[in-house]
Coordinates of C-alpha atoms and ligand atoms in Angstrom, one line a residue:
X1 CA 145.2 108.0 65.1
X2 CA 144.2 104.2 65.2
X3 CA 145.0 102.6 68.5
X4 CA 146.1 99.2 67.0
X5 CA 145.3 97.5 70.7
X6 CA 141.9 97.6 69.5
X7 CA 143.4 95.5 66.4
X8 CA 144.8 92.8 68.8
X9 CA 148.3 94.6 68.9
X10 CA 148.6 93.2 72.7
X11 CA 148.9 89.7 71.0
X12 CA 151.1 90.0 68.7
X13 CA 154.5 88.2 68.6
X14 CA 157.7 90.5 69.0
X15 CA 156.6 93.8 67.5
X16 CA 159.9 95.7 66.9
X17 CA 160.0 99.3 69.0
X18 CA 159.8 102.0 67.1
X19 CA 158.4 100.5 64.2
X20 CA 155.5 101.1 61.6
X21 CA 153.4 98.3 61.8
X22 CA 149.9 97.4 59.9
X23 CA 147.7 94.6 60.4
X24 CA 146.6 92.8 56.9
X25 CA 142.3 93.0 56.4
X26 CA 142.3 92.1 52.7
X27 CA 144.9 90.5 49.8
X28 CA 144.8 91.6 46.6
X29 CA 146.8 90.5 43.8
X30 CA 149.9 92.3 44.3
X31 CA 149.6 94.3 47.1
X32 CA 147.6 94.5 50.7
X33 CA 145.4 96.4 52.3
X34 CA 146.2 97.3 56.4
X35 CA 145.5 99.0 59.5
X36 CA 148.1 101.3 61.1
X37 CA 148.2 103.8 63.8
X38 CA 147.6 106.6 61.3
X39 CA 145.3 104.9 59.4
X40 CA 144.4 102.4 56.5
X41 CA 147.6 101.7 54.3
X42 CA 147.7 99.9 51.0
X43 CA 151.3 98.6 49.9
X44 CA 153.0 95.8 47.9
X45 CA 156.0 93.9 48.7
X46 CA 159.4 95.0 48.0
X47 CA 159.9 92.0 45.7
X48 CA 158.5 89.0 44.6
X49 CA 160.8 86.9 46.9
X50 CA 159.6 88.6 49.5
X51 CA 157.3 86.4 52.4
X52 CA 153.7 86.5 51.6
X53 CA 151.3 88.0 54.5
X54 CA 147.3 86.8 54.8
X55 CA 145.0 88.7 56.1
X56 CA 145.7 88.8 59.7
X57 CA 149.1 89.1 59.6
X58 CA 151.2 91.5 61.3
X59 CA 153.7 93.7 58.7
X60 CA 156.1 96.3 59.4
X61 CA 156.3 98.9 56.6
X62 CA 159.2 101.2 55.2
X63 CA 159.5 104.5 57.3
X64 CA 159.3 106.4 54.1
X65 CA 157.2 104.9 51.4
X66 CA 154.2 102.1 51.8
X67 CA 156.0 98.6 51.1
X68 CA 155.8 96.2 53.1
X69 CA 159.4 95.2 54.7
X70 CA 158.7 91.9 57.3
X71 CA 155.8 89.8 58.1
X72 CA 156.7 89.6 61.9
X73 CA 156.0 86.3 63.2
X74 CA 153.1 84.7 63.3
X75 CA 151.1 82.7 66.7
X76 CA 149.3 80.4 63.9
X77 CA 147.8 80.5 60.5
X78 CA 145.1 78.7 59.6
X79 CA 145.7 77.0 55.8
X80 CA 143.6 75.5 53.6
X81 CA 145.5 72.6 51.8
X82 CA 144.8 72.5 48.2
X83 CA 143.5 69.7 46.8
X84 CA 144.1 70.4 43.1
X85 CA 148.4 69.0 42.6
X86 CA 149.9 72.5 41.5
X87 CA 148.1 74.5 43.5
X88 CA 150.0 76.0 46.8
X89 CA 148.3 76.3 49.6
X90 CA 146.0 79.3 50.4
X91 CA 146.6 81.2 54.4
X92 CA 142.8 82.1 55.0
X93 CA 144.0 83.7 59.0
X94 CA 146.5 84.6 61.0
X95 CA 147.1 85.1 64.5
X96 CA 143.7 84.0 65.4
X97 CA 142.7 83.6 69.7
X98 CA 139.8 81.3 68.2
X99 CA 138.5 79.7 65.3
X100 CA 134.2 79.7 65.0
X101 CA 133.7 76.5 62.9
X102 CA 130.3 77.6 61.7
X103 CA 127.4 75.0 60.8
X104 CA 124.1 75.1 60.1
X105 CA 121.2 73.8 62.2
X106 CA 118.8 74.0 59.1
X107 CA 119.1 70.2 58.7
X108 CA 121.0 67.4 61.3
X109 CA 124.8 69.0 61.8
X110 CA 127.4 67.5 59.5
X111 CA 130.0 65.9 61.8
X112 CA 132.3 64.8 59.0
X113 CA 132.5 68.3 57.6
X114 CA 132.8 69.4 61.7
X115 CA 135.7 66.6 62.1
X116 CA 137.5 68.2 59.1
X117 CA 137.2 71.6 59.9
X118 CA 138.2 70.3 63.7
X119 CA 141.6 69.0 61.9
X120 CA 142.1 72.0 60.0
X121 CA 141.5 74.8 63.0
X122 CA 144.1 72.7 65.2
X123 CA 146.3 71.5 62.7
X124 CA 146.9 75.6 61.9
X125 CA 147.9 75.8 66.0
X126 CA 144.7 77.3 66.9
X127 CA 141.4 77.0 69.1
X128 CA 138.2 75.5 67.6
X129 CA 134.8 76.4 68.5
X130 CA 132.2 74.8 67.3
X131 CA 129.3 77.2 66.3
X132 CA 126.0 76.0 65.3
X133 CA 124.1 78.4 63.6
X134 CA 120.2 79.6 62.9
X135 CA 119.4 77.4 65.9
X136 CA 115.6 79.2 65.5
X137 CA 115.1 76.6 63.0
X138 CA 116.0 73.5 64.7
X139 CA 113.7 72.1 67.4
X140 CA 115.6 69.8 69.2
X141 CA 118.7 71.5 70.0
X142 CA 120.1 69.7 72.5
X143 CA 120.1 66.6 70.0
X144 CA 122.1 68.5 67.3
X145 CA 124.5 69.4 70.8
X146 CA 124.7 65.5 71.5
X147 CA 125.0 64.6 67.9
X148 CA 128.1 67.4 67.6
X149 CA 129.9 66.0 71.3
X150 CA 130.6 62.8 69.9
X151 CA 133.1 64.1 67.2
X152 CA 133.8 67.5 68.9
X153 CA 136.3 66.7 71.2
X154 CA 137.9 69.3 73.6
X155 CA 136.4 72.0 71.6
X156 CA 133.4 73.8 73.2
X157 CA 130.1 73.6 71.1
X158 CA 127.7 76.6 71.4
X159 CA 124.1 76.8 69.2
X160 CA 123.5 80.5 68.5
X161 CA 120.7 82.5 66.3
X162 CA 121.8 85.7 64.4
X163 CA 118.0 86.9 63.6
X164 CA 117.2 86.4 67.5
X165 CA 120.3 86.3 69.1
X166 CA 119.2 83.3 70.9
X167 CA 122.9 82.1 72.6
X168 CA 124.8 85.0 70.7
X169 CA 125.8 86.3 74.9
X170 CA 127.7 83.1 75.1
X171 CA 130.0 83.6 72.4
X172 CA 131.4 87.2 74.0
X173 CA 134.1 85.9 76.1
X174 CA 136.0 84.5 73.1
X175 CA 136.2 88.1 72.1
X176 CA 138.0 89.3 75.8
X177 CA 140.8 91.6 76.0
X178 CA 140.7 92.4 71.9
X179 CA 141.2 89.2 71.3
X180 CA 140.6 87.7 67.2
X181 CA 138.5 85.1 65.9
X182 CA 138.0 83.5 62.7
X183 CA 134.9 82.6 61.3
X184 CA 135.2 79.4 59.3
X185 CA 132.1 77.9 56.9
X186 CA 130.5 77.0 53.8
X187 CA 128.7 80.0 52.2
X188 CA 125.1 80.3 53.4
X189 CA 125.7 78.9 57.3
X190 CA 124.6 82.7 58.1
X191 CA 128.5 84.2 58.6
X192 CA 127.8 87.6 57.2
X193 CA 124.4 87.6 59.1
X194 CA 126.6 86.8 62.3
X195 CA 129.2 89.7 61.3
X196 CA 126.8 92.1 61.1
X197 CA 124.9 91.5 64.4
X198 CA 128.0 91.8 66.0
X199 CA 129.1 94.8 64.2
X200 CA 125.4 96.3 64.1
X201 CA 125.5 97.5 60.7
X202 CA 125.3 95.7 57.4
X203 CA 128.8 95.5 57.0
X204 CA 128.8 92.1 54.8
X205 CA 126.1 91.4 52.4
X206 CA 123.5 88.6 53.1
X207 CA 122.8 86.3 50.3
X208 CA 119.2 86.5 49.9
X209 CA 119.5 90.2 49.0
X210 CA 122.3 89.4 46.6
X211 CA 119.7 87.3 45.0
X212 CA 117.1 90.1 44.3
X213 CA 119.9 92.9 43.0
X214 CA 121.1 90.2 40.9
X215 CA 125.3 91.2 41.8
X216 CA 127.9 88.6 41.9
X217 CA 128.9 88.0 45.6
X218 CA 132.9 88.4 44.7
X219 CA 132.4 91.4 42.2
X220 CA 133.5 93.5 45.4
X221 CA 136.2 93.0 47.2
X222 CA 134.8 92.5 50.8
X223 CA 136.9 93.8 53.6
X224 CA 138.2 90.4 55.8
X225 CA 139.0 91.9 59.3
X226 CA 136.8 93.9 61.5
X227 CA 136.8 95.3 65.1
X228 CA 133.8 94.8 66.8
X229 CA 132.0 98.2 68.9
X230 CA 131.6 95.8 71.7
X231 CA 135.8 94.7 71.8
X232 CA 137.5 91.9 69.7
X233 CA 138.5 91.5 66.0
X234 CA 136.4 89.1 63.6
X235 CA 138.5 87.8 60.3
X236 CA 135.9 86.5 58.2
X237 CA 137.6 83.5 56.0
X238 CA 137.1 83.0 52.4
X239 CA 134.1 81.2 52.1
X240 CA 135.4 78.0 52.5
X241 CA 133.6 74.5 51.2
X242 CA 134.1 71.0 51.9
X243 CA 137.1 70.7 53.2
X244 CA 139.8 68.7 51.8
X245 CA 137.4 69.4 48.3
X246 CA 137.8 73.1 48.9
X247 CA 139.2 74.0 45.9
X248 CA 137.4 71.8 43.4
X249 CA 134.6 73.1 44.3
X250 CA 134.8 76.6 45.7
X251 CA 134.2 78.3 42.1
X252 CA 131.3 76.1 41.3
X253 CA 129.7 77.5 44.7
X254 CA 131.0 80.9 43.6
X255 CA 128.9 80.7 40.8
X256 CA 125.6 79.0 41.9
X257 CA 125.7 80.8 45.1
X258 CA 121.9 81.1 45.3
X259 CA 121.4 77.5 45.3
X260 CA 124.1 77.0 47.6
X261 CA 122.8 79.4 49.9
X262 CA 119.3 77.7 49.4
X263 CA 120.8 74.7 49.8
X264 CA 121.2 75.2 53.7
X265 CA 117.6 74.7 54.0
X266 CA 117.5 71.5 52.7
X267 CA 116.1 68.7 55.6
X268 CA 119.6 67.0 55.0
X269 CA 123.1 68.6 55.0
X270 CA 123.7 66.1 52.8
X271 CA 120.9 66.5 50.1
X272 CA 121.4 66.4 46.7
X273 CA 119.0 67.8 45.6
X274 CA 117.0 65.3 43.3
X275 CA 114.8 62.5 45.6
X276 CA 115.5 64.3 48.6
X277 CA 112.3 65.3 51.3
X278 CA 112.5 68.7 52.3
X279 CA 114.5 70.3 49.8
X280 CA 114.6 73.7 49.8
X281 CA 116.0 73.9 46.5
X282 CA 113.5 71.8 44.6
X283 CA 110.9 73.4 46.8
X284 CA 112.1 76.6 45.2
X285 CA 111.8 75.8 41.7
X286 CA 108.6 74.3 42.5
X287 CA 107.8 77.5 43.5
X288 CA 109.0 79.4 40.2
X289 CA 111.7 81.0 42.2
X290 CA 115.0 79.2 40.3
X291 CA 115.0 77.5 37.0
X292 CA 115.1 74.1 36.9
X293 CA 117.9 73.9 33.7
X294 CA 120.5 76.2 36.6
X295 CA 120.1 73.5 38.8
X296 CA 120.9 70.9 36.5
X297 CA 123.7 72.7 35.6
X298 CA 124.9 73.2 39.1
X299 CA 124.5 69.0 39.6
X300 CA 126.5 68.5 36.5
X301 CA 129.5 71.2 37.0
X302 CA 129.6 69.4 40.8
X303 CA 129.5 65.7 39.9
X304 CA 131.9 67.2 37.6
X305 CA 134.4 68.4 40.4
X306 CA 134.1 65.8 42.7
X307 CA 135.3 63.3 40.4
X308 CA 137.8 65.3 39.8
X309 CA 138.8 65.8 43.2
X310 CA 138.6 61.7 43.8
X311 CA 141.0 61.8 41.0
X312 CA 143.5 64.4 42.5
X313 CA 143.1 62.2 45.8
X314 CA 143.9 58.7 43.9
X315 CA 146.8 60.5 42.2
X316 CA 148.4 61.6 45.5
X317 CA 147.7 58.2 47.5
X318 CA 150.2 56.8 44.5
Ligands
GDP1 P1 126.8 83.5 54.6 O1 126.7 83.1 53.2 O2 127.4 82.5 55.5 O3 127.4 84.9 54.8 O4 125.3 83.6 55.1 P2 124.3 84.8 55.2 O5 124.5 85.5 56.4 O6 124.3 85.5 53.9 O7 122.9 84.0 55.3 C1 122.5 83.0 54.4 C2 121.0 82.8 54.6 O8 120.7 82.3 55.9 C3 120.2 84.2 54.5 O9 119.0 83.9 53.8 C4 120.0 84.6 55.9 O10 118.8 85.4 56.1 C5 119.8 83.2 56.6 N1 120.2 83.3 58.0 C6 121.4 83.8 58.5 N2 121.4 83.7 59.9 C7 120.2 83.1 60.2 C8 119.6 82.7 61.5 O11 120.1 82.9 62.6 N3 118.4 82.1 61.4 C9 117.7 81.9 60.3 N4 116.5 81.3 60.3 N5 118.3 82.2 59.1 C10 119.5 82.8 59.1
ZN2 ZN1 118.2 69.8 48.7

């Protein structure tokens, strides 16, 4: 037997007596995968009218069979508006306590990308938290603190190190009384690094070791929803870009994700890559490590989707 309460169950909105409820960890294409008292569960919907959960969701299922009958009502849902016309938009968490907006301190925090994320995290009804990650590499902390205050808001900022848990304690109380946060961030700020110190085993796959084995980052479907040992459940978002340009260029991050994830070691969250100092992804082919002609490639395909995305923007503005 599961005890859901260690799934959040005690949060929950109006959870029907008697029934069999799940909480959603992963979408697939037609059906979901969830936790229930007796165990994992995967079931479709009972049609295609039916409401759509995310992962975090609470369902109730059929007594008999695995389909899902209700999405019970949701606290909040976190949505990433899509930018492309036709596209609907995608629920990356529900029923989250908090929402970790994570950002790197490889280079000087990016407050516009903070301010939009801010937007997004309390536009969706929830908490945000700014997280700034792999503090070990930034020397003047308190700075990137400062620089983060003045767009920050009401939301509480906290600078943390996965590899030496430098301010990790400070993030714990979030996590009180099995309460669930969301992690929000480009690919590369260090999430999976962060899930798996919590979770103390490698229970999400780092990017530089994707690197060496050479297997797409998406080939597996990775499990969305954990419960920490130490109390609290995690619900690791898509890995989510610029916002507001998310879905432009989410599959051209997909597939460059090396450079991306080198990319966070560039002096300047900003850097493109080309004039740049301190680029860790010229620095890189300089070093033989990536080919020059895939990072040409990756400039293209993205000048390519951002004006594409300025187009989508002009288009609805009209
Ligand atoms: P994700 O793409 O957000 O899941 O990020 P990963 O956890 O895969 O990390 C991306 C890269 O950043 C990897 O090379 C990690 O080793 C590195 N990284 C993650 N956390 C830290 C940290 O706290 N400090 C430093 N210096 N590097 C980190
Ligand atoms: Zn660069």
């Amino acid at each position: 037997m599961v005890d859901l309460r260690a799934y959040g169950l005690a949060h929950a909105l109006s959870v029907p007596d008697g029934a069999r409820v799940g909480r959603v960890r992963t979408q697939h294409r037609i059906d979901w995968e969830m936790v229930t008292a007796a165990g994992d569960v995967r079931a479709p919907l009972p049609n295609r009218k039916a409401e759509r959960p995310g992962v975090g969701d609470w369902v109730v299922l059929a007594d008999d069979v695995d389909v899902i009958t209700a999405v019970l009502p949701r606290k909040n849902a976190l949505v990433r508006r899509a930018a492309g016309l036709r596209e609907e938009p995608q629920q990356l968490a529900a029923n989250v306590d908090a929402c970790f907006v994570l950002v790197p301190l490889s280079g000087p925090p990016n407050v516009k990308r903070i301010e939009r994320y801010l937007a997004l995290v309390l536009d969706g009804g929830s908490v945000p938290v700014v997280v700034l990650t792999k503090s070990d590499l930034c020397a003047s902390i308190d700075e990137a603190i400062a620089s983060v205050r003045t767009v920050s808001g009401d939301a509480a900022v906290h600078a943390i190190s996965a590899q030496t848990g430098q301010g990790m304690a400070a993030l714990e109380p979030y996590f009180s009384n099995d309460a669930t946060v969301a992690l929000l961030g480009a690919s590369g700020v260090g999430k999976s690094s962060l899930v798996n110190a919590w979770m103390g085993e490698e229970v999400l796959d780092i990017a530089a070791v994707r690197e060496k084995d050479q297997k797409g980052r998406h080939t597996t479907t990775r499990r969305e929803l954990f419960v920490r040992p130490a109390g609290g459940v995690v619900i690791d978002t898509p890995g989510t870009r610029e916002v507001g340009l998310w879905d432009a260029d989410e599959g051209v991050d997909d597939a460059f994700v090396e450079i991306v994830s080198l990319a966070a070691g560039c002096r300047f969250g900003d850097c493109a890559h080309t004039v740049e100092p301190g680029c860790a992804v010229r620095a890189a082919v300089a070093r033989g490590e990536l080919e020059a002609e895939r990072v040409e490639r990756y400039l293209r395909v993205r000048a390519g989707t951002a004006s594409r995305a300025a187009r989508v923007g002009r288009a609805k503005r009209r």
